[in-house]
Amino acid sequence: MLRIGLVMLQGARHAHLQALNSAAEELQLAIEIFELRNKNDLIQCKPNAIILPGGESTTMRLIGNGPNSQLFPKLFDWIRDHPNLPVLGTCAGAILLSDPQDDGEKIVDANISRNAFGNQSDSFQSTIYSSLLSRDFPGVFIRAPRFLDLGKKSTPVSLLGEEIVGVRTNNRVALTFHPELSNDFGFHKWLLIEALEGSS
Ligand code: GLN
């Protein structure tokens, strides 16, 4: 049984639950999803893969670094200590991975700018191409951040035209869009397949 840790502090987290379950069904894999709200949830979960959803990164930081949770300090160190662990961060999750603000090294090696595609009314849907999936994918962009530049430890994995909208460092993928809000579970299937390979 694969153990998937899903950060459940705020934002578009329930859509990830459904996407993970659909992806697992399509792959005929048994998974258990652990909802991560505090550091003890993470310690109990010992995840084979982790998802950081979209939402509002400032709110997530306040909760996740707060005294009742302390999830983020534990989570970021955990990911750094397990460089092959598959991690998927979407939108605000991509912001947290690229800019953890905890004095440690970046988890995804890129500089990112919040809300750089504009505000809510500038949200849009557009087809992107992902080299991770080797195909097109429906990109849902909601107050999306933009990658300013990529560090040496990163490779682009998704493009909107010429623009990089997905970045990978080790087995960690940061996407500026919301794959969980489409009907395509390709990125969730990628995460589960990586988790399966890492668990054997
Ligand atoms: N603008 C949000 C932030 O800065 C991210 C938007 C999203 O996750 N859809 O955290």
Tab-separated table of C-alpha atoms and ligand atoms in Angstrom:
chain	number	residue	atom	x	y	z
A	1	MET	CA	0.000	0.000	0.000
A	2	LEU	CA	1.521	3.326	-1.063
A	3	ARG	CA	1.366	6.097	1.505
A	4	ILE	CA	0.667	9.526	0.053
A	5	GLY	CA	0.991	12.617	2.240
A	6	LEU	CA	-1.325	15.471	1.229
A	7	VAL	CA	-0.777	18.868	2.872
A	8	MET	CA	-4.238	19.850	4.125
A	9	LEU	CA	-3.707	23.323	5.583
A	10	GLN	CA	-5.707	25.428	3.129
A	11	GLY	CA	-6.660	25.762	-0.547
A	12	ALA	CA	-7.459	23.329	-3.370
A	13	ARG	CA	-6.684	20.221	-1.367
A	14	HIS	CA	-9.891	18.214	-1.753
A	15	ALA	CA	-9.563	18.150	-5.538
A	16	HIS	CA	-6.186	16.452	-5.050
A	17	LEU	CA	-7.858	13.735	-2.955
A	18	GLN	CA	-10.183	12.934	-5.843
A	19	ALA	CA	-7.433	13.167	-8.451
A	20	LEU	CA	-5.201	10.812	-6.448
A	21	ASN	CA	-7.994	8.289	-6.004
A	22	SER	CA	-8.853	8.430	-9.721
A	23	ALA	CA	-5.205	8.048	-10.697
A	24	ALA	CA	-4.809	5.076	-8.338
A	25	GLU	CA	-7.930	3.462	-9.787
A	26	GLU	CA	-6.682	3.906	-13.356
A	27	LEU	CA	-3.330	2.378	-12.394
A	28	GLN	CA	-4.977	-0.280	-10.211
A	29	LEU	CA	-2.750	0.681	-7.301
A	30	ALA	CA	-3.692	0.545	-3.625
A	31	ILE	CA	-2.969	3.846	-1.902
A	32	GLU	CA	-3.603	5.354	1.490
A	33	ILE	CA	-3.849	9.146	1.632
A	34	PHE	CA	-2.644	10.802	4.834
A	35	GLU	CA	-3.884	14.322	5.498
A	36	LEU	CA	-0.956	16.355	6.804
A	37	ARG	CA	-1.876	19.181	9.175
A	38	ASN	CA	0.905	19.058	11.734
A	39	LYS	CA	4.341	17.541	12.145
A	40	ASN	CA	3.045	14.437	13.907
A	41	ASP	CA	0.852	13.627	10.897
A	42	LEU	CA	4.025	13.555	8.793
A	43	ILE	CA	5.946	11.420	11.271
A	44	GLN	CA	3.084	8.878	11.349
A	45	CYS	CA	2.639	8.923	7.572
A	46	LYS	CA	6.227	8.223	6.489
A	47	PRO	CA	5.105	9.082	2.966
A	48	ASN	CA	6.108	7.459	-0.325
A	49	ALA	CA	5.068	10.704	-2.035
A	50	ILE	CA	3.885	14.185	-1.047
A	51	ILE	CA	1.535	16.772	-2.571
A	52	LEU	CA	1.500	20.477	-1.700
A	53	PRO	CA	-1.724	21.951	-3.129
A	54	GLY	CA	-2.528	25.411	-4.438
A	55	GLY	CA	-4.276	28.080	-2.429
A	56	GLU	CA	-2.735	31.045	-0.676
A	57	SER	CA	0.913	30.577	0.166
A	58	THR	CA	0.965	33.346	2.801
A	59	THR	CA	-1.922	31.732	4.691
A	60	MET	CA	-0.324	28.307	4.393
A	61	ARG	CA	2.957	29.645	5.775
A	62	LEU	CA	1.184	31.200	8.748
A	63	ILE	CA	-0.616	27.970	9.601
A	64	GLY	CA	2.178	25.544	8.695
A	65	ASN	CA	4.814	27.445	10.667
A	66	GLY	CA	2.437	28.196	13.550
A	67	PRO	CA	2.895	26.631	16.991
A	68	ASN	CA	-0.073	24.268	16.639
A	69	SER	CA	1.118	22.775	13.370
A	70	GLN	CA	4.879	23.024	12.914
A	71	LEU	CA	4.295	20.999	9.750
A	72	PHE	CA	6.474	23.092	7.432
A	73	PRO	CA	9.782	22.970	9.313
A	74	LYS	CA	9.433	19.184	9.561
A	75	LEU	CA	8.135	18.755	6.007
A	76	PHE	CA	10.835	20.822	4.316
A	77	ASP	CA	13.623	19.055	6.199
A	78	TRP	CA	11.999	15.692	5.487
A	79	ILE	CA	11.951	16.389	1.742
A	80	ARG	CA	15.582	17.584	1.812
A	81	ASP	CA	16.585	14.434	3.723
A	82	HIS	CA	14.857	12.218	1.106
A	83	PRO	CA	16.090	13.577	-2.233
A	84	ASN	CA	14.431	10.827	-4.276
A	85	LEU	CA	11.017	11.246	-2.667
A	86	PRO	CA	8.414	12.167	-5.321
A	87	VAL	CA	6.883	15.562	-4.483
A	88	LEU	CA	4.287	17.517	-6.456
A	89	GLY	CA	3.666	21.188	-5.643
A	90	THR	CA	0.918	23.010	-7.525
A	91	CYS	CA	0.622	26.804	-7.707
A	92	ALA	CA	0.972	27.992	-4.078
A	93	GLY	CA	2.662	24.617	-3.467
A	94	ALA	CA	5.177	25.512	-6.206
A	95	ILE	CA	5.820	28.831	-4.431
A	96	LEU	CA	6.561	27.033	-1.151
A	97	LEU	CA	8.938	24.551	-2.813
A	98	SER	CA	10.816	27.282	-4.689
A	99	ASP	CA	10.865	29.689	-1.767
A	100	PRO	CA	10.583	27.777	1.533
A	101	GLN	CA	11.772	30.827	3.544
A	102	ASP	CA	13.323	28.693	6.261
A	103	ASP	CA	17.053	29.373	5.734
A	104	GLY	CA	17.496	25.914	4.158
A	105	GLU	CA	18.249	25.372	0.492
A	106	LYS	CA	15.486	25.673	-2.078
A	107	ILE	CA	13.555	22.436	-2.528
A	108	VAL	CA	12.928	23.215	-6.186
A	109	ASP	CA	15.845	25.211	-7.552
A	110	ALA	CA	14.086	28.181	-9.154
A	111	ASN	CA	13.111	31.763	-8.427
A	112	ILE	CA	9.382	32.364	-8.526
A	113	SER	CA	7.205	35.478	-8.481
A	114	ARG	CA	3.753	35.337	-6.853
A	115	ASN	CA	0.639	36.429	-8.772
A	116	ALA	CA	2.832	37.326	-11.745
A	117	PHE	CA	0.191	36.311	-14.309
A	118	GLY	CA	-2.131	38.953	-12.777
A	119	ASN	CA	-5.032	38.771	-10.356
A	120	GLN	CA	-8.121	36.578	-10.201
A	121	SER	CA	-9.673	38.065	-13.353
A	122	ASP	CA	-6.510	37.185	-15.265
A	123	SER	CA	-6.947	33.490	-14.463
A	124	PHE	CA	-7.134	31.349	-17.598
A	125	GLN	CA	-7.046	27.871	-19.102
A	126	SER	CA	-4.652	26.937	-21.852
A	127	THR	CA	-3.061	23.815	-23.280
A	128	ILE	CA	0.471	23.284	-22.082
A	129	TYR	CA	3.056	20.696	-23.126
A	130	SER	CA	4.721	18.569	-20.451
A	131	SER	CA	7.904	16.624	-21.155
A	132	LEU	CA	7.203	14.726	-17.930
A	133	LEU	CA	4.116	13.201	-19.567
A	134	SER	CA	5.404	13.504	-23.159
A	135	ARG	CA	2.144	15.120	-24.225
A	136	ASP	CA	-0.187	18.110	-24.041
A	137	PHE	CA	-2.096	18.786	-20.846
A	138	PRO	CA	-4.999	21.126	-19.936
A	139	GLY	CA	-3.438	23.912	-17.831
A	140	VAL	CA	-5.668	25.729	-15.331
A	141	PHE	CA	-3.954	28.930	-14.148
A	142	ILE	CA	-5.454	30.761	-11.141
A	143	ARG	CA	-3.605	33.846	-9.856
A	144	ALA	CA	-0.623	31.895	-10.990
A	145	PRO	CA	2.999	32.559	-10.111
A	146	ARG	CA	5.750	32.734	-12.747
A	147	PHE	CA	9.223	31.267	-12.712
A	148	LEU	CA	11.735	34.101	-13.055
A	149	ASP	CA	14.762	31.880	-13.577
A	150	LEU	CA	15.914	28.322	-12.962
A	151	GLY	CA	18.911	27.247	-10.903
A	152	LYS	CA	21.483	24.672	-11.962
A	153	LYS	CA	19.650	21.812	-10.217
A	154	SER	CA	16.443	22.351	-12.191
A	155	THR	CA	15.068	21.242	-15.517
A	156	PRO	CA	11.902	22.551	-17.176
A	157	VAL	CA	9.124	19.943	-17.416
A	158	SER	CA	6.169	21.989	-18.694
A	159	LEU	CA	5.831	24.771	-21.235
A	160	LEU	CA	3.071	27.252	-22.027
A	161	GLY	CA	4.300	28.346	-25.431
A	162	GLU	CA	7.850	29.486	-24.692
A	163	GLU	CA	7.193	30.034	-20.988
A	164	ILE	CA	8.327	27.516	-18.369
A	165	VAL	CA	5.366	26.574	-16.153
A	166	GLY	CA	6.756	23.377	-14.590
A	167	VAL	CA	10.174	22.749	-13.044
A	168	ARG	CA	11.823	19.637	-11.646
A	169	THR	CA	14.651	19.266	-9.118
A	170	ASN	CA	15.490	15.656	-8.214
A	171	ASN	CA	12.079	14.015	-7.981
A	172	ARG	CA	10.293	17.219	-6.952
A	173	VAL	CA	8.022	18.890	-9.463
A	174	ALA	CA	6.648	22.418	-9.102
A	175	LEU	CA	3.798	23.436	-11.437
A	176	THR	CA	2.389	26.967	-11.629
A	177	PHE	CA	-0.999	25.571	-12.721
A	178	HIS	CA	-3.615	23.265	-11.129
A	179	PRO	CA	-3.590	19.737	-12.620
A	180	GLU	CA	-6.081	18.601	-9.951
A	181	LEU	CA	-8.724	20.963	-11.392
A	182	SER	CA	-8.648	19.315	-14.817
A	183	ASN	CA	-10.099	15.919	-15.695
A	184	ASP	CA	-6.642	14.636	-16.558
A	185	PHE	CA	-4.807	12.754	-13.823
A	186	GLY	CA	-1.514	12.477	-15.695
A	187	PHE	CA	0.597	14.267	-13.093
A	188	HIS	CA	-1.013	12.307	-10.248
A	189	LYS	CA	-0.306	9.078	-12.107
A	190	TRP	CA	3.309	10.196	-12.591
A	191	LEU	CA	3.567	10.784	-8.825
A	192	LEU	CA	2.122	7.356	-7.982
A	193	ILE	CA	4.360	5.537	-10.461
A	194	GLU	CA	7.412	7.295	-8.997
A	195	ALA	CA	6.216	6.410	-5.492
A	196	LEU	CA	5.830	2.781	-6.519
A	197	GLU	CA	9.326	2.648	-7.991
A	198	GLY	CA	10.793	4.310	-4.916
A	199	SER	CA	9.035	1.906	-2.542
A	200	SER	CA	10.364	-1.296	-4.102
B	1	GLN	N1	-1.488	33.581	-5.656
B	1	GLN	C1	-1.403	32.485	-4.745
B	1	GLN	C2	-0.243	32.659	-3.778
B	1	GLN	O1	0.500	33.556	-3.896
B	1	GLN	C3	-1.268	31.181	-5.480
B	1	GLN	C4	-2.497	30.937	-6.297
B	1	GLN	C5	-2.929	29.517	-6.376
B	1	GLN	O2	-2.415	28.632	-5.686
B	1	GLN	N2	-3.927	29.288	-7.182
B	1	GLN	O3	-0.062	31.877	-2.901
